[in-house]
Coordinates of C-alpha atoms in Angstrom, one line a residue:
M1 CA 122.6 152.0 69.8
S2 CA 121.9 149.5 72.6
M3 CA 124.6 147.9 74.7
I4 CA 123.9 144.6 73.0
G5 CA 124.2 146.2 69.6
T6 CA 127.5 147.9 70.5
F7 CA 128.8 144.6 71.8
L8 CA 127.9 142.8 68.5
C9 CA 129.4 145.5 66.4
N10 CA 132.7 145.2 68.2
L11 CA 132.9 141.5 67.4
T12 CA 134.9 140.1 64.5
S13 CA 132.9 138.3 61.8
K14 CA 134.4 135.0 63.1
Q15 CA 133.3 135.8 66.7
R16 CA 129.8 136.7 65.5
A17 CA 129.6 133.4 63.6
T18 CA 130.7 131.5 66.7
L19 CA 128.1 133.3 68.9
T20 CA 125.4 132.7 66.3
A21 CA 126.2 129.0 66.2
A22 CA 126.2 128.8 70.0
V23 CA 122.7 130.5 70.2
F24 CA 121.4 128.1 67.5
S25 CA 122.8 125.1 69.3
F26 CA 121.2 126.2 72.6
T27 CA 117.9 126.8 70.9
S28 CA 118.0 123.4 69.3
M29 CA 118.9 121.7 72.6
S30 CA 116.0 123.5 74.2
A31 CA 113.6 122.2 71.5
I32 CA 114.9 118.7 71.9
A33 CA 114.5 118.8 75.6
A34 CA 110.8 119.8 75.4
P35 CA 108.7 117.1 77.1
S36 CA 107.5 114.4 74.7
G37 CA 103.9 114.7 75.8
K38 CA 103.6 118.5 75.4
D39 CA 100.2 119.5 73.9
M40 CA 98.9 115.9 74.3
S41 CA 95.8 114.9 76.2
I42 CA 95.0 111.4 77.5
W43 CA 91.7 110.1 79.0
F44 CA 92.5 107.2 81.4
D45 CA 89.9 104.8 82.9
V46 CA 91.5 103.5 86.1
G47 CA 88.8 100.9 86.6
G48 CA 87.6 101.1 90.2
P49 CA 85.8 103.6 92.3
V50 CA 87.2 106.9 93.5
G51 CA 89.7 106.1 96.3
G52 CA 89.7 102.3 95.6
P53 CA 93.1 100.9 96.6
Y54 CA 94.0 99.3 93.3
A55 CA 92.6 102.0 91.1
T56 CA 94.5 104.6 93.2
V57 CA 97.8 103.0 92.5
V58 CA 97.1 102.8 88.8
Q59 CA 96.1 106.5 88.9
N60 CA 99.3 107.4 90.8
G61 CA 101.4 105.9 88.1
A62 CA 99.5 107.6 85.3
V63 CA 99.6 111.0 87.1
Q64 CA 103.4 110.7 87.6
A65 CA 103.9 109.9 83.9
A66 CA 101.6 112.8 82.9
E67 CA 103.7 115.2 85.0
D68 CA 107.0 113.8 83.7
L69 CA 105.9 114.1 80.1
S70 CA 103.7 117.3 80.4
V71 CA 100.5 115.4 79.3
D72 CA 97.0 116.8 80.1
L73 CA 95.5 113.8 81.9
R74 CA 91.8 113.2 82.5
V75 CA 91.0 110.3 84.9
M76 CA 87.8 108.3 84.7
Y77 CA 86.3 105.8 87.2
S78 CA 84.0 102.9 86.4
D79 CA 83.4 101.0 89.7
W80 CA 84.7 97.9 88.0
Q81 CA 81.6 97.7 85.9
P82 CA 82.3 96.7 82.2
Q83 CA 79.3 98.6 80.8
K84 CA 80.5 101.8 82.6
M85 CA 83.9 101.3 81.1
V86 CA 82.4 101.2 77.6
E87 CA 80.4 104.3 78.4
N88 CA 83.5 106.1 79.6
F89 CA 85.3 105.1 76.4
K90 CA 82.5 106.6 74.3
Q91 CA 82.6 109.8 76.3
A92 CA 86.4 110.0 75.9
L93 CA 86.1 109.3 72.1
A94 CA 83.7 112.2 71.7
A95 CA 86.2 114.5 73.4
K96 CA 88.8 113.7 70.7
P97 CA 91.9 113.4 73.0
T98 CA 95.3 112.4 71.8
G99 CA 94.9 109.0 73.5
I100 CA 92.7 106.8 75.7
V101 CA 93.8 104.1 78.2
V102 CA 91.3 101.4 79.1
M103 CA 90.9 98.5 81.4
G104 CA 90.2 95.5 79.2
H105 CA 87.4 94.0 81.3
P106 CA 84.6 94.4 78.7
G107 CA 86.5 92.2 76.3
D108 CA 87.3 92.3 72.6
S109 CA 83.6 92.0 71.5
A110 CA 82.7 95.3 73.3
F111 CA 85.9 97.2 72.7
E112 CA 87.3 96.2 69.3
P113 CA 84.9 98.3 67.2
L114 CA 85.3 101.3 69.4
V115 CA 89.1 101.0 69.4
D116 CA 89.0 100.7 65.6
E117 CA 86.9 103.9 65.4
A118 CA 89.4 105.7 67.7
F119 CA 92.4 104.8 65.5
S120 CA 90.5 105.8 62.4
K121 CA 90.1 109.2 64.0
G122 CA 93.8 109.5 64.9
I123 CA 93.3 108.7 68.6
K124 CA 95.8 106.2 70.1
V125 CA 94.4 103.6 72.5
T126 CA 96.1 101.1 74.8
S127 CA 94.9 98.7 77.5
V128 CA 96.0 97.9 81.0
D129 CA 95.2 95.1 83.6
T130 CA 93.2 92.9 81.3
A131 CA 94.4 92.1 77.7
L132 CA 92.4 92.5 74.5
P133 CA 94.2 89.9 72.3
E134 CA 92.0 90.3 69.2
T135 CA 92.3 94.1 69.3
M136 CA 96.0 93.8 69.9
A137 CA 96.4 91.5 66.9
T138 CA 94.9 94.1 64.5
Q139 CA 96.0 97.4 66.1
Q140 CA 99.4 96.8 67.6
P141 CA 101.2 98.1 64.5
N142 CA 99.3 101.3 64.9
G143 CA 100.3 101.8 68.6
F144 CA 97.8 99.7 70.6
G145 CA 99.7 98.1 73.5
Y146 CA 99.1 96.2 76.7
V147 CA 100.6 96.8 80.1
G148 CA 99.7 94.3 82.8
V149 CA 99.7 90.5 83.2
S150 CA 98.2 87.5 81.6
N151 CA 95.1 86.9 83.7
A152 CA 95.2 83.2 83.1
D153 CA 98.9 83.0 84.0
R154 CA 98.5 85.1 87.1
G155 CA 95.9 82.8 88.5
I156 CA 97.9 79.7 87.7
H157 CA 101.1 81.2 89.1
L158 CA 99.5 82.4 92.4
A159 CA 97.8 79.0 93.0
N160 CA 101.0 77.1 92.3
Q161 CA 102.9 79.3 94.7
A162 CA 100.2 78.9 97.4
L163 CA 100.4 75.2 97.0
R164 CA 104.1 75.2 97.5
D165 CA 104.1 77.6 100.4
G166 CA 101.2 76.1 102.2
K167 CA 102.1 72.4 101.6
F168 CA 98.5 71.5 100.9
K169 CA 97.6 67.9 100.0
A170 CA 94.8 66.2 98.0
G171 CA 91.5 66.4 99.8
D172 CA 92.1 69.7 101.5
R173 CA 89.4 72.3 101.1
A174 CA 90.0 75.7 99.4
L175 CA 87.8 78.7 98.6
V176 CA 88.2 80.8 95.5
W177 CA 86.5 84.1 95.8
G178 CA 86.5 85.6 92.3
I179 CA 84.8 86.5 89.1
K180 CA 83.6 84.0 86.4
D181 CA 81.5 86.2 84.1
I182 CA 83.7 89.1 82.8
A183 CA 85.4 88.0 79.5
E184 CA 89.2 87.9 79.8
R185 CA 89.1 89.2 83.4
S186 CA 87.7 85.9 84.5
D187 CA 90.6 83.9 83.2
S188 CA 92.4 84.6 86.5
T189 CA 89.7 83.0 88.6
R190 CA 89.5 80.0 86.2
G191 CA 93.3 79.6 86.5
L192 CA 93.1 79.5 90.3
I193 CA 90.3 76.9 90.3
S194 CA 91.8 74.6 87.7
T195 CA 95.2 74.6 89.3
L196 CA 93.9 73.8 92.7
E197 CA 91.6 71.1 91.4
D198 CA 94.4 69.6 89.4
A199 CA 96.3 69.3 92.7
G200 CA 93.4 67.3 94.2
L201 CA 91.9 70.0 96.4
N202 CA 88.2 70.3 97.0
V203 CA 87.4 73.8 95.7
D204 CA 84.4 76.0 96.6
F205 CA 83.7 79.1 94.6
I206 CA 82.0 82.4 95.6
Q207 CA 81.2 84.9 92.8
I208 CA 82.1 88.5 93.7
S209 CA 78.9 90.4 93.3
P210 CA 78.7 93.8 91.5
E211 CA 78.0 95.4 94.9
V212 CA 81.0 93.9 96.6
D213 CA 83.1 94.6 93.5
K214 CA 82.4 98.3 93.9
D215 CA 82.5 98.4 97.7
P216 CA 84.7 95.5 99.1
S217 CA 83.7 96.3 102.7
L218 CA 80.4 94.7 102.0
G219 CA 82.2 91.3 101.7
T220 CA 82.5 90.8 105.4
N221 CA 79.1 89.1 105.8
V222 CA 79.8 86.9 102.7
L223 CA 83.0 85.5 104.1
S224 CA 81.7 85.2 107.7
A225 CA 78.7 83.1 106.5
Y226 CA 81.0 80.9 104.4
L227 CA 83.4 80.3 107.3
A228 CA 80.5 79.5 109.6
R229 CA 79.2 76.7 107.4
T230 CA 82.6 75.5 106.1
P231 CA 84.9 75.2 109.2
D232 CA 87.3 72.8 107.4
V233 CA 88.5 75.2 104.8
K234 CA 92.3 75.7 104.9
L235 CA 93.1 77.9 101.9
I236 CA 91.3 81.1 100.7
M237 CA 92.3 82.6 97.4
V238 CA 90.9 86.1 96.6
D239 CA 90.9 87.2 93.0
H240 CA 90.4 90.9 93.7
G241 CA 92.9 93.4 94.9
A242 CA 90.6 95.5 97.0
L243 CA 89.0 92.5 98.6
T244 CA 92.5 91.1 99.5
S245 CA 93.1 94.4 101.3
Q246 CA 90.1 93.8 103.5
M247 CA 90.9 90.2 104.5
G248 CA 92.5 91.2 107.8
N249 CA 89.3 92.9 108.8
F250 CA 87.1 90.2 107.5
L251 CA 89.0 87.4 109.4
R252 CA 89.2 89.3 112.6
N253 CA 85.4 89.9 112.5
A254 CA 84.9 86.2 111.9
G255 CA 87.0 85.3 114.9
V256 CA 89.9 83.8 112.9
R257 CA 93.3 83.9 114.5
P258 CA 96.4 85.0 112.6
S259 CA 97.9 82.3 110.4
E260 CA 95.0 80.0 111.2
L261 CA 94.1 80.0 107.4
F262 CA 96.4 80.4 104.4
V263 CA 95.1 83.5 102.5
A264 CA 96.4 84.5 99.1
G265 CA 95.4 87.3 96.8
F266 CA 96.4 90.0 94.4
S267 CA 97.9 93.5 94.6
L268 CA 99.3 95.6 97.4
S269 CA 97.9 98.4 99.5
P270 CA 98.7 99.6 103.0
A271 CA 95.9 97.5 104.4
T272 CA 97.2 94.4 102.6
A273 CA 100.8 95.1 103.8
D274 CA 99.4 95.2 107.4
A275 CA 97.5 92.0 106.9
I276 CA 100.7 90.3 105.8
K277 CA 102.6 91.6 108.8
T278 CA 99.9 90.5 111.2
G279 CA 99.6 87.0 109.7
Y280 CA 96.1 87.3 108.1
V281 CA 97.4 87.2 104.5
Q282 CA 100.3 84.9 103.6
L283 CA 100.9 85.6 99.9
V284 CA 100.2 88.3 97.4
A285 CA 100.9 88.3 93.7
D286 CA 102.0 91.9 92.8
S287 CA 100.9 92.9 89.3
Q288 CA 102.5 96.3 90.0
P289 CA 99.6 98.6 89.0
Y290 CA 101.7 101.7 89.3
L291 CA 103.7 100.5 86.3
M292 CA 100.4 99.9 84.4
G293 CA 99.5 103.5 84.9
Y294 CA 102.9 104.9 84.2
L295 CA 103.9 102.8 81.2
S296 CA 100.6 103.0 79.4
V297 CA 100.8 106.8 79.4
V298 CA 104.4 106.5 78.0
Q299 CA 103.0 104.1 75.4
V300 CA 100.4 106.5 74.1
V301 CA 103.0 109.4 74.0
L302 CA 105.7 107.4 72.2
S303 CA 103.3 105.9 69.6
T304 CA 101.8 109.3 69.0
R305 CA 105.1 111.3 68.9
Y306 CA 107.3 108.8 67.1
G307 CA 105.0 106.2 65.5
F308 CA 106.1 103.3 67.6
S309 CA 104.0 100.2 67.5
G310 CA 102.3 98.9 70.6
L311 CA 104.3 97.3 73.4
D312 CA 103.3 94.2 75.3
I313 CA 104.6 94.6 78.9
N314 CA 104.3 92.0 81.6
T315 CA 104.3 93.8 85.0
G316 CA 103.5 90.9 87.3
A317 CA 106.3 88.5 87.9
G318 CA 106.7 88.8 91.7
F319 CA 105.2 87.7 95.0
V320 CA 105.0 89.5 98.4
N321 CA 105.0 87.6 101.7
A322 CA 106.3 88.0 105.2
A323 CA 109.9 87.6 104.0
N324 CA 109.9 90.8 101.9
I325 CA 107.1 92.9 103.2
D326 CA 109.3 95.1 105.4
F327 CA 111.0 96.5 102.3
I328 CA 107.8 96.9 100.2
A329 CA 105.4 98.2 102.9
P330 CA 106.8 101.8 102.9
L331 CA 106.3 101.8 99.1
A332 CA 102.8 100.6 99.4
A333 CA 102.1 103.4 101.9
K334 CA 103.1 105.9 99.2
G335 CA 100.8 104.3 96.7
I336 CA 103.7 103.0 94.5
R337 CA 103.5 99.3 95.2

């Protein structure tokens, strides 16, 4: 007889019962402690190109959540092109994962039938960055959620904050560098323009081209040409996180001195933090893309594991400027803010 067998035989019936209960309790606790996402797979479209500053922060959040919950994560990139986002979704759908996370740029008309198909096959879907309100209305009870900000609200809020901080007056000239032709995504640009115009500013608009959308460094000639022909501009609002991160370089190349113009944009990165510190960017609305990545993975896991309905989470209530950049900059360097 083994030592363990001898040990068990020497126990009284009460002691054996106590030991059995303890083993059962430990086993049960181990089962409860198993990661919620174990045996789940999620395909995640982070929107931008590989290495893009905004997409990278979204990806960092998703990767951390996947590690915390033991999810098998597959990351996709779409160069901010709506058609590529749709193609990525179809590829993910064919792979039959547990869930899919999308950027909502293509809009409800493109995504709603695909999302419906996914749910009919037992695949959970949720959206980040740009809402899909019609899809949300029909699929939220089944687990479709949204993590991000209202694009219309974020444009309005940033413009109003810039008007307060910059003390602009009617007749001042402003530039909005943004996107008007991508479904819900364009609501942000429209919010910027309408808010500035309602305040009496003269607003110029430059459409972000697909080429600049993919590679923001190509925007330097666009901005330099505009500044050369419009020397009276006082406010520049950039509706693009990666372009905002390049504004320090763009303005230096154009011969603009620090704080000579008031520049406002979206989303943090190490380059954007440096531009704030050096006076080339005065205001950034932080939509906290790390949370978009993290919480959307949590959403898929929870709705799959426990049948929770979709959550609608607003991640973008704050602003970053010279007053708080010293605290936030180290987090931006780590790809968290």
